[in-house]
C-alpha cells in the first residue's frame, strides 16, 4: 500500500491532515513504516501550535509518566531504578559487515536492524504514539537540521518541547528539500510506577546510513531524547564529512572589561562541569551541552543545538548557583527527574537545606537508610537526577545569541575533565594544533554516574566525545586540525581542571574558582595580560589571578594556593603522554602531527625536569 494511503487509513482525519500538509514522500514512508511496526492504538501529530504542546504536557500527566508538584508548571518524572543513566554497553553504532572502529561499540548493521525491528514490533500496542517535529540549531540558518521524533512516551515528547526549537513549519517550508534525522523511541511495557519494565531488552541502536536512531525499553533522557545525545552521533558524522565541528560543548558569553563580550565553548565529559560553568551568574549562558561550530568568512561561529537545559540537580544550592536555585523555585515549566518528593515538593542531594527523612524517589517509597537489592544505601535523589527547563526561564541567558542565525564568534575553546593529579586549573595552548592534540585529543577524565558502571576510573576521553563518537577518531582529529586552515581568526584553545586534589583527597579549588579562570581566559583572548610559558602551555601569573580573585569573588588568593595549584607535575604529565601515545599508536589512521606534538611536549618536560626537578613551582618559569 502507498504510505500516504496507509497513513490516511490509520490516522484520524485531523491528524492525517497535519502529515499530508508536509510534502515529503520520504517522511511519509518513514512514518507509515514505523507506525505499522510499533502498532500504537492512537497517533497524535504535533504541529508548532500551543495547543499541541499543551496536549503533550497533559498526556504526560494523564498517562502517569509525570506527576504534578505543588508549584505551578512543575512535574516529577521517574526512570526505573536500573535505568538512571546512559547504557553504553547496549548503545551501538550500526556499521557494514566486517567494519570495526576503534573505541566504538559497533554492530553489524543488518543484524542490528533485524534485532531492533524485532524488539520494536508491536511495542506500542495499546499506547498513544506522538509524532513530533523539531530542528537542531537556530531556525532557518546555516546550522538548522530538521528532525522527526516518534515516541510513545509523553515524557520524552514533553522534554523535547522544552529543550528544542519547534520544527513542523520548517518541515512544511522545506518539503522535499528537508534532509532530516529520524528517531524512533518506545519506553516499552511499563510497570505500575510507569517505568520501563523490560530493561534486559533496552537498546539504543544508531543507524548512520539511514540517519535513524532507535531507542527501546528505556526512559532516561540520555538514552531517549532523540535530539540530544542520539542525534549527536549522527551530527558528528555529518560534521566530519562536511568539514565543520559538532561538539559536546557549552557555549557562553564571558563579559570582559568595558562591556566586551567574548564567547567561549567548553567540552567536558558528562557530569564534569559544563552546565555549572555556563550557568555562572554574572556571565551569560547560550548553551550547556551541544554546540555546532562552522567557519563563516574565516571566523569560527558557534550556535547552541538546543534551547533548554537537561541539567544535573545534585549539588545545586542557593549560594553557589543562585540563578538555577531561583529558576527551580519559580513557577516555570520544569520536569524534575529522579528527585525525592515530599508533600509535593522536590528535594535533592547536597541542596544545602535539610532534606525530609522519607518520601518518594527513584526507588519508590523511600526512607533514610533504605537499601537497594544490592545492599547499597539509597540516597534521597539519584546522583544523575536532573531538571529539564527552557533557557528562556534564565535571566542570565543570552537569548539574542541563542537565536542568532549566524551564531556567535567563538573567541576561546576549553577542554576539561575530572583529573585528580595532573593538569593545573587553567592553561592556554601555544597554538591551535597544540591545543587540539595535548588538550583535546589527550583528554582523560574519571568516569561518573552519568553512565552505568564503575565511577572514579581514569578514562581516555578525547574532546569529551568518546561515548558519542561515530567515526574513526583519526578522521575526527584530522577534521579538527584541518578546520584551522579555514580560519582567519583562530579561537584560542585552553584546558581547565576543576578537580585537582591533594594527597588526602581534598579539592585544591572551590567550585566558584572557575569564574576566575574564565575571566583570565577572556583577557588572554584579547592579549590584555601576559602569561607564563611552561613546557605544557601558558599559565596565569600570580598577580593577575590575585587581582581577579578580589574583583570577581572578593577573595584573597594566597601565593601558596597559587603555587600548589599551578605546580607543573612533570612525572604525572609524562605518564599521561605515555598513556596517550600508547593508545594512539595501537590504532592506525592517526595524523602524524599528533605524535610529533606529543613528542615535543615530552622533550620540553624532560628538559625542565633536568633543570628544576619533578615538581616545578610556577615561579620558576617566570
Ligand atoms: N568539586 C567540584 N565539583 C564541581 C565543580 N563544578 C561542578 N561540579 C559538580 O560536578 C557535577 C556535574 O556538573 P555539571 O555542570 O552538571 O556537569 P555536565 O554534565 O558537564 O553539565 C555536579 O554535581 C557539580 O556539583 C567544581 O568546580 N568542583
Ligand atoms: C544527558 C547527558 O548530558 P550531560 O551529563 O553531558 O549534561 C548525558 O550524558 O546523559
Ligand atoms: Mn549538563
XYZ file of C-alpha atoms and ligand atoms in Angstrom:
661
model
C 0.000 0.000 0.000
C 1.172 3.530 -0.741
C 2.471 5.064 2.528
C 0.163 8.046 2.285
C -2.840 5.768 1.820
C -1.808 3.705 4.816
C -1.496 6.863 6.937
C -4.892 8.053 5.754
C -6.437 4.793 6.821
C -4.628 4.516 10.155
C -4.747 8.127 11.422
C -7.756 10.158 12.454
C -8.552 12.716 9.726
C -7.371 15.673 11.807
C -4.004 14.026 12.444
C -3.653 12.839 8.871
C -4.175 16.354 7.524
C -1.179 17.567 9.534
C 1.018 14.961 7.859
C -0.412 15.474 4.407
C 0.456 19.162 4.648
C 4.147 18.253 4.555
C 5.187 17.483 1.003
C 7.841 14.864 1.661
C 7.387 11.278 0.463
C 10.458 10.100 2.407
C 8.809 11.324 5.604
C 5.517 9.661 4.709
C 7.271 6.391 4.035
C 9.160 6.555 7.327
C 6.025 7.347 9.321
C 3.979 4.623 7.662
C 6.696 2.054 8.240
C 7.148 2.729 11.943
C 3.548 3.369 12.832
C 2.835 -0.027 11.317
C 5.705 -1.699 13.160
C 5.088 -0.135 16.595
C 1.354 -0.592 16.144
C 0.034 2.018 18.595
C -3.662 2.350 19.442
C -3.600 6.012 18.518
C -1.335 8.571 16.822
C -1.012 12.238 17.640
C 0.862 14.586 15.324
C 2.324 17.738 16.860
C 2.412 20.955 14.889
C 4.061 24.088 16.250
C 0.782 25.261 17.817
C 0.486 25.995 21.511
C -2.482 23.594 21.763
C -0.445 20.651 20.530
C 2.283 21.360 23.042
C -0.270 21.666 25.827
C -1.769 18.356 24.705
C 1.584 16.603 25.161
C 2.069 18.105 28.616
C -1.401 16.977 29.635
C -0.826 13.462 28.319
C 2.383 13.093 30.343
C 0.236 13.627 33.457
C -2.743 11.610 32.271
C -0.600 8.595 31.436
C 1.206 8.926 34.767
C 4.726 9.373 33.357
C 4.817 12.680 35.217
C 3.065 13.828 38.361
C 2.283 17.401 39.335
C 4.201 19.116 42.141
C 2.718 21.935 44.196
C 4.451 24.734 42.325
C 2.696 25.642 39.093
C 4.401 24.209 35.992
C 6.495 21.736 37.992
C 6.232 17.990 37.485
C 8.256 14.976 38.582
C 9.201 12.017 36.414
C 10.855 8.768 37.493
C 13.036 6.467 35.445
C 13.333 2.844 36.566
C 15.781 2.135 39.398
C 18.173 0.449 36.929
C 17.525 2.953 34.161
C 19.146 6.053 35.646
C 21.996 6.694 33.221
C 23.276 6.121 29.725
C 23.675 2.435 28.900
C 26.949 2.363 26.982
C 27.029 -1.415 26.642
C 23.707 -1.565 24.856
C 24.243 1.517 22.718
C 25.649 0.511 19.355
C 26.630 2.123 16.107
C 25.410 0.008 13.216
C 28.067 -0.464 10.549
C 28.530 -2.565 7.408
C 29.661 -6.142 7.918
C 33.293 -6.560 8.903
C 33.841 -2.891 9.795
C 35.439 -2.226 13.156
C 36.065 1.250 14.520
C 38.413 1.665 17.499
C 36.705 2.620 20.819
C 33.266 2.430 19.257
C 30.731 -0.164 20.226
C 29.637 -1.321 16.799
C 27.363 -3.990 15.440
C 26.708 -5.372 12.013
C 24.046 -3.134 10.521
C 21.781 -5.795 9.104
C 21.873 -7.837 12.266
C 21.254 -4.774 14.450
C 18.368 -3.588 12.327
C 16.842 -7.056 12.399
C 17.138 -7.256 16.188
C 15.767 -3.798 16.901
C 12.882 -4.233 14.485
C 12.013 -7.468 16.244
C 12.162 -5.790 19.662
C 10.052 -2.911 18.418
C 7.362 -4.995 16.752
C 4.012 -4.128 18.367
C 5.933 -2.431 21.200
C 3.483 0.496 21.406
C 0.407 -1.718 21.372
C -2.431 -0.093 23.279
C -0.469 3.170 23.650
C -0.578 6.567 22.013
C 2.279 7.419 19.666
C 3.454 11.005 19.317
C 4.936 12.332 16.084
C 6.982 15.464 16.778
C 8.972 17.805 14.563
C 11.936 19.853 15.762
C 15.076 21.484 14.439
C 18.606 21.389 15.771
C 20.257 24.809 15.840
C 18.594 28.182 15.240
C 15.729 28.117 12.745
C 16.268 28.889 9.091
C 20.022 29.255 9.478
C 23.166 27.511 8.247
C 23.048 25.457 11.440
C 19.486 24.150 11.076
C 18.981 20.395 10.887
C 15.365 19.163 10.890
C 14.457 16.063 12.852
C 11.379 13.944 13.406
C 10.736 12.012 16.614
C 8.330 9.134 17.090
C 7.801 8.207 20.718
C 5.190 6.508 22.857
C 6.445 8.434 25.875
C 4.702 11.728 26.546
C 7.563 12.474 28.981
C 10.137 12.230 26.170
C 7.988 14.357 23.852
C 7.400 16.879 26.653
C 11.143 17.074 27.392
C 11.805 17.765 23.744
C 9.319 20.607 23.616
C 11.232 22.217 26.482
C 14.660 21.509 25.006
C 14.315 22.041 21.243
C 13.001 24.510 18.735
C 9.759 23.503 17.077
C 10.136 22.280 13.518
C 6.758 21.463 11.987
C 6.620 24.678 9.967
C 10.235 24.171 8.928
C 9.307 20.736 7.529
C 6.401 22.330 5.664
C 8.641 25.082 4.320
C 11.382 22.689 3.231
C 9.088 20.000 1.824
C 11.155 17.569 -0.205
C 14.346 19.526 0.466
C 14.408 18.543 4.150
C 17.435 16.370 4.868
C 16.147 15.221 8.239
C 17.242 12.996 11.116
C 14.874 10.313 12.409
C 14.280 8.992 15.897
C 12.112 6.070 16.887
C 11.581 5.544 20.603
C 9.439 3.322 22.743
C 9.597 3.063 26.528
C 8.181 -0.435 26.032
C 5.945 -2.091 28.559
C 5.585 -0.012 31.748
C 5.229 -1.226 35.328
C 2.843 0.196 37.932
C 5.239 3.126 38.535
C 5.138 3.843 34.795
C 8.780 2.971 34.319
C 10.185 0.727 31.582
C 9.827 -2.888 32.601
C 11.931 -4.854 30.121
C 15.329 -3.367 30.874
C 17.034 -6.506 29.540
C 15.661 -5.511 26.141
C 16.930 -1.923 26.469
C 18.654 -0.928 23.215
C 19.956 2.239 21.604
C 20.963 1.482 18.010
C 22.332 4.154 15.741
C 21.958 3.632 12.014
C 24.377 6.086 10.411
C 23.435 5.157 6.873
C 19.739 5.792 7.386
C 20.394 8.708 9.798
C 17.964 6.984 12.151
C 18.296 6.178 15.856
C 16.220 3.501 17.568
C 15.747 3.504 21.324
C 13.690 0.895 23.163
C 12.733 -0.150 26.711
C 14.298 2.857 28.425
C 13.206 6.296 29.596
C 16.339 8.008 30.937
C 16.812 11.169 28.844
C 20.398 10.377 27.815
C 19.084 7.182 26.175
C 15.813 8.509 24.801
C 15.705 12.215 23.974
C 16.360 11.838 20.270
C 17.688 15.288 19.580
C 20.196 15.177 22.431
C 22.870 12.508 22.705
C 21.298 10.335 19.983
C 21.297 12.994 17.266
C 24.809 13.887 18.379
C 26.176 10.639 16.909
C 24.601 11.483 13.569
C 25.737 15.117 13.507
C 29.347 14.212 14.361
C 29.401 12.109 11.212
C 27.854 14.863 9.106
C 30.327 17.400 10.525
C 33.381 15.279 9.749
C 32.128 14.644 6.215
C 31.268 18.279 5.607
C 34.204 19.956 7.355
C 32.630 21.616 10.398
C 32.505 20.735 14.113
C 29.679 19.133 16.108
C 30.852 19.153 19.711
C 29.993 18.153 23.301
C 30.383 21.769 24.381
C 28.640 24.510 26.286
C 28.523 27.937 24.690
C 28.696 31.010 26.906
C 29.452 34.699 26.958
C 32.165 35.917 29.266
C 31.882 39.618 29.979
C 35.176 41.426 29.675
C 36.215 44.965 30.606
C 34.170 47.886 29.213
C 31.235 45.768 28.099
C 33.330 43.495 25.887
C 31.543 40.226 25.035
C 33.667 37.169 24.360
C 32.129 33.798 23.599
C 33.621 30.513 24.769
C 32.841 26.892 24.155
C 33.803 24.172 26.629
C 33.984 20.408 26.226
C 33.935 18.370 29.444
C 32.600 14.821 29.797
C 29.142 14.288 31.296
C 28.985 15.397 34.940
C 32.245 17.326 34.740
C 31.007 20.901 34.815
C 29.534 22.085 31.501
C 26.218 23.229 32.966
C 27.793 24.647 36.160
C 30.276 26.679 34.121
C 27.821 28.048 31.579
C 25.461 28.995 34.432
C 27.829 31.280 36.359
C 25.525 34.079 37.490
C 27.410 37.098 36.219
C 28.252 35.635 32.833
C 25.692 34.613 30.209
C 24.646 31.173 29.082
C 23.919 30.372 25.440
C 24.007 26.584 25.724
C 25.189 23.930 28.188
C 25.750 20.728 26.236
C 25.939 20.695 22.434
C 27.440 23.240 20.047
C 27.792 23.399 16.279
C 30.810 25.367 15.033
C 31.132 26.382 11.402
C 33.510 28.678 9.545
C 31.956 31.817 8.135
C 34.152 34.294 6.295
C 37.154 32.985 8.169
C 35.550 33.163 11.608
C 34.581 30.217 13.814
C 30.863 30.733 14.536
C 29.128 28.743 17.239
C 25.450 28.015 17.884
C 23.593 26.057 20.540
C 21.992 22.950 19.089
C 19.313 23.137 21.806
C 17.272 25.783 23.605
C 16.943 24.260 27.047
C 18.825 22.584 29.847
C 18.736 18.954 30.995
C 20.920 19.629 33.979
C 22.252 17.650 36.914
C 20.461 18.750 40.072
C 22.723 17.229 42.747
C 24.717 19.935 44.464
C 22.606 22.819 43.162
C 22.407 25.168 46.155
C 21.360 28.711 46.845
C 24.853 30.052 47.474
C 26.828 28.619 44.545
C 24.012 28.545 41.989
C 21.673 31.419 42.892
C 20.155 31.662 39.437
C 19.393 27.964 38.963
C 18.055 27.911 42.519
C 15.688 30.775 41.779
C 14.548 29.230 38.491
C 13.880 25.891 40.229
C 11.801 27.665 42.872
C 9.666 29.717 40.496
C 6.575 28.714 38.517
C 8.447 27.803 35.336
C 7.706 24.735 33.234
C 10.134 22.239 34.771
C 10.403 18.452 34.825
C 12.308 17.192 37.851
C 13.545 13.655 37.338
C 14.609 11.104 39.942
C 14.461 13.501 42.898
C 12.907 12.999 46.332
C 9.345 14.298 46.647
C 7.601 15.018 49.917
C 4.293 16.884 50.172
C 4.544 17.834 46.527
C 7.963 19.463 46.877
C 11.213 18.283 45.231
C 14.435 17.683 47.214
C 17.873 16.585 46.110
C 21.301 15.639 47.479
C 23.554 18.454 48.662
C 20.953 21.168 48.171
C 22.179 22.976 51.264
C 18.925 22.759 53.254
C 17.529 19.940 55.421
C 16.005 17.089 53.432
C 12.992 15.077 54.712
C 13.655 11.585 56.103
C 11.099 9.938 53.888
C 9.084 10.449 50.742
C 9.028 9.115 47.212
C 12.079 8.833 44.976
C 13.535 6.792 42.105
C 13.353 3.676 44.287
C 9.650 4.113 45.109
C 8.649 4.777 48.708
C 11.862 5.952 50.390
C 13.098 6.385 53.957
C 16.529 7.311 55.240
C 18.673 4.177 55.455
C 16.710 2.285 52.818
C 18.892 -0.200 50.952
C 18.614 -1.456 47.406
C 18.648 -5.180 46.495
C 22.460 -4.992 46.208
C 22.705 -3.721 49.784
C 23.678 -0.153 48.855
C 22.099 2.659 50.816
C 19.810 4.699 48.580
C 20.407 8.457 48.762
C 17.429 10.860 48.701
C 17.883 11.591 44.998
C 19.895 9.808 42.322
C 23.328 11.315 41.601
C 22.250 11.757 37.998
C 18.838 13.249 38.906
C 18.068 16.160 36.593
C 15.931 19.190 35.867
C 14.591 19.980 32.410
C 13.819 23.625 31.714
C 13.898 26.041 28.809
C 16.684 28.653 28.633
C 14.015 31.347 28.430
C 13.488 30.864 32.162
C 17.007 32.063 32.935
C 17.667 35.766 33.493
C 21.329 35.136 32.586
C 20.555 33.553 29.195
C 21.858 35.417 26.156
C 18.715 34.894 24.079
C 19.930 37.088 21.258
C 22.989 34.880 20.802
C 20.777 31.814 21.136
C 18.685 32.744 18.124
C 21.351 34.473 16.014
C 21.161 32.853 12.553
C 24.921 33.298 12.088
C 25.720 32.170 15.622
C 28.373 33.977 17.638
C 32.091 34.325 17.066
C 33.968 31.818 19.215
C 36.857 33.536 20.983
C 38.065 30.568 23.004
C 37.569 26.832 23.226
C 38.095 24.989 26.506
C 38.727 21.312 27.232
C 38.466 19.812 30.694
C 37.723 16.757 32.771
C 37.980 15.139 36.192
C 41.702 14.913 36.757
C 42.845 14.473 40.354
C 46.587 14.794 39.846
C 47.961 16.185 36.583
C 46.535 19.245 34.853
C 46.710 22.685 36.540
C 43.408 24.591 36.935
C 43.835 26.543 33.704
C 46.334 26.843 30.880
C 46.482 28.074 27.330
C 47.896 26.206 24.366
C 50.741 27.512 22.231
C 48.565 27.316 19.135
C 45.574 25.524 17.574
C 47.297 22.198 16.884
C 48.981 22.121 20.302
C 45.587 22.671 21.924
C 43.721 20.192 19.749
C 46.295 17.465 20.455
C 47.567 17.971 24.010
C 44.317 19.314 25.493
C 41.556 17.846 23.294
C 42.884 14.567 21.920
C 44.763 13.816 25.172
C 41.801 14.434 27.479
C 41.326 11.900 30.263
C 38.589 12.050 32.875
C 37.292 9.935 35.717
C 34.070 8.059 34.943
C 30.871 9.410 36.566
C 27.299 8.400 37.395
C 26.099 9.762 34.038
C 26.851 6.326 32.591
C 26.113 2.907 34.079
C 29.167 1.202 35.592
C 32.029 1.962 37.962
C 32.711 5.581 38.920
C 36.019 7.336 39.504
C 38.107 5.386 36.997
C 40.502 7.458 34.902
C 39.470 7.011 31.288
C 40.651 8.237 27.891
C 38.012 10.633 26.613
C 39.250 12.789 23.716
C 37.296 16.031 23.333
C 34.845 14.617 25.941
C 33.259 12.925 22.963
C 34.319 9.278 23.121
C 30.896 7.982 24.214
C 29.315 9.640 21.186
C 31.939 9.173 18.527
C 30.504 7.644 15.351
C 33.533 7.941 13.092
C 37.157 6.830 13.350
C 38.989 9.010 15.886
C 41.722 9.613 13.277
C 39.224 11.114 10.817
C 37.660 13.122 13.606
C 41.052 14.591 14.626
C 42.067 15.278 11.023
C 38.895 17.283 10.567
C 39.738 19.311 13.705
C 43.276 20.017 12.507
C 42.044 20.901 9.014
C 39.389 23.229 10.396
C 42.091 25.678 11.447
C 43.028 26.276 7.807
C 39.580 27.713 7.125
C 40.007 30.295 9.856
C 41.401 33.774 9.550
C 40.744 34.496 13.249
C 41.520 31.473 15.344
C 39.883 30.793 18.690
C 42.447 30.314 21.437
C 42.447 26.874 22.992
C 42.529 26.347 26.755
C 42.447 23.434 29.193
C 40.876 23.545 32.650
C 40.764 21.169 35.582
C 38.314 21.856 38.412
C 39.036 18.567 40.125
C 42.649 18.645 41.379
C 43.070 17.015 44.784
C 45.784 16.868 47.428
C 47.186 13.620 48.837
C 44.319 13.387 51.316
C 41.737 13.688 48.583
C 40.732 17.277 49.344
C 39.859 19.579 46.437
C 42.502 22.206 45.710
C 39.862 24.587 44.385
C 36.454 25.913 45.287
C 33.519 25.389 42.966
C 33.421 29.064 42.028
C 37.130 29.427 41.235
C 36.226 28.571 37.657
C 34.712 32.053 37.411
C 38.223 33.474 37.794
C 39.723 31.140 35.211
C 37.060 32.312 32.766
C 37.882 35.987 33.294
C 41.575 35.223 32.825
C 40.895 33.364 29.581
C 38.780 36.286 28.381
C 41.703 38.655 28.957
C 44.051 36.260 27.196
C 41.845 36.056 24.099
C 42.428 39.796 23.735
C 46.035 39.602 24.950
C 45.285 42.011 27.800
C 47.519 40.145 30.260
C 50.828 38.356 29.956
C 51.247 34.707 30.852
C 53.997 32.371 31.953
C 55.415 29.965 29.404
C 55.778 26.414 30.723
C 56.514 23.162 28.888
C 52.776 22.438 28.688
C 51.429 25.828 27.637
C 50.882 29.274 29.131
C 49.655 29.623 32.710
C 48.426 32.727 34.555
C 50.717 34.998 36.564
C 50.021 35.101 40.274
C 49.425 38.873 40.347
C 46.793 38.688 37.624
C 44.878 35.924 39.409
C 45.163 37.680 42.772
C 43.561 40.740 41.257
C 40.829 38.717 39.564
C 40.032 36.717 42.718
C 39.485 40.026 44.507
C 37.412 41.567 41.716
C 35.311 38.538 40.798
C 34.879 36.668 44.096
C 36.061 39.249 46.618
C 38.527 36.685 47.893
C 42.160 36.832 48.918
C 44.201 34.488 46.762
C 47.281 33.296 48.591
C 50.649 32.750 46.940
C 50.865 29.271 48.427
C 47.491 28.285 46.977
C 48.594 29.502 43.576
C 51.863 27.658 43.857
C 50.202 24.410 44.885
C 47.555 24.577 42.179
C 49.851 25.621 39.335
C 52.865 23.452 40.120
C 53.877 21.640 36.956
C 53.721 17.961 37.874
C 56.298 16.544 35.495
C 56.067 12.806 36.325
C 52.270 12.876 36.027
C 52.422 14.783 32.752
C 54.989 12.367 31.339
C 52.990 9.343 32.427
C 49.949 10.811 30.787
C 51.751 11.421 27.494
C 52.951 7.842 27.604
C 49.414 6.515 28.144
C 48.012 8.674 25.370
C 50.777 7.825 22.897
C 50.280 4.148 23.556
C 46.555 4.394 22.913
C 47.013 6.186 19.607
C 49.933 4.003 18.488
C 47.786 0.910 18.746
C 45.363 2.175 16.144
C 46.049 3.197 12.572
C 44.957 6.269 10.639
C 46.132 8.813 13.231
C 47.520 12.131 11.919
C 51.338 12.132 12.169
C 51.199 15.573 13.795
C 49.671 14.036 16.901
C 52.819 12.011 17.649
C 55.085 14.911 16.739
C 53.299 17.329 19.054
C 53.217 14.873 21.948
C 56.912 14.122 21.449
C 57.778 17.825 21.520
C 55.817 18.246 24.744
C 57.651 15.292 26.261
C 61.034 16.811 25.332
C 60.102 20.164 26.880
C 59.058 18.387 30.063
C 62.272 16.360 30.202
C 64.375 19.481 29.761
C 62.515 21.268 32.538
C 62.863 18.240 34.794
C 66.595 18.224 34.222
C 66.766 21.865 35.249
C 64.208 22.136 38.066
C 63.195 18.650 39.155
C 59.909 16.753 39.190
C 57.530 19.262 40.732
C 58.179 22.721 39.412
C 56.815 25.841 41.040
C 55.200 28.227 38.549
C 57.522 30.958 39.898
C 60.479 29.044 38.436
C 59.264 29.762 34.902
C 58.766 33.489 35.384
N 34.398 19.712 43.162
C 33.793 20.355 42.175
N 32.636 19.868 41.702
C 32.055 20.519 40.669
C 32.620 21.700 40.119
N 31.822 22.113 39.107
C 30.794 21.233 39.023
N 30.922 20.275 39.962
C 29.999 19.150 40.199
O 30.048 18.310 39.062
C 28.766 17.758 38.803
C 28.380 17.893 37.374
O 28.359 19.199 36.950
P 27.546 19.678 35.641
O 27.933 21.095 35.444
O 26.114 19.408 35.764
O 28.180 18.736 34.504
P 27.792 18.488 32.975
O 27.170 17.143 32.890
O 29.116 18.534 32.246
O 26.877 19.577 32.533
C 27.786 18.425 39.748
O 27.454 17.509 40.761
C 28.550 19.607 40.283
O 28.195 19.914 41.596
C 33.839 22.205 40.681
O 34.378 23.237 40.276
N 34.366 21.490 41.700
C 22.371 13.978 29.158
C 23.648 13.861 29.345
O 24.404 15.013 29.345
P 25.466 15.721 30.310
O 25.712 14.866 31.518
O 26.656 15.889 29.441
O 24.867 17.050 30.718
C 24.197 12.515 29.471
O 25.416 12.358 29.444
O 23.414 11.550 29.583
Mn 24.984 19.215 31.680
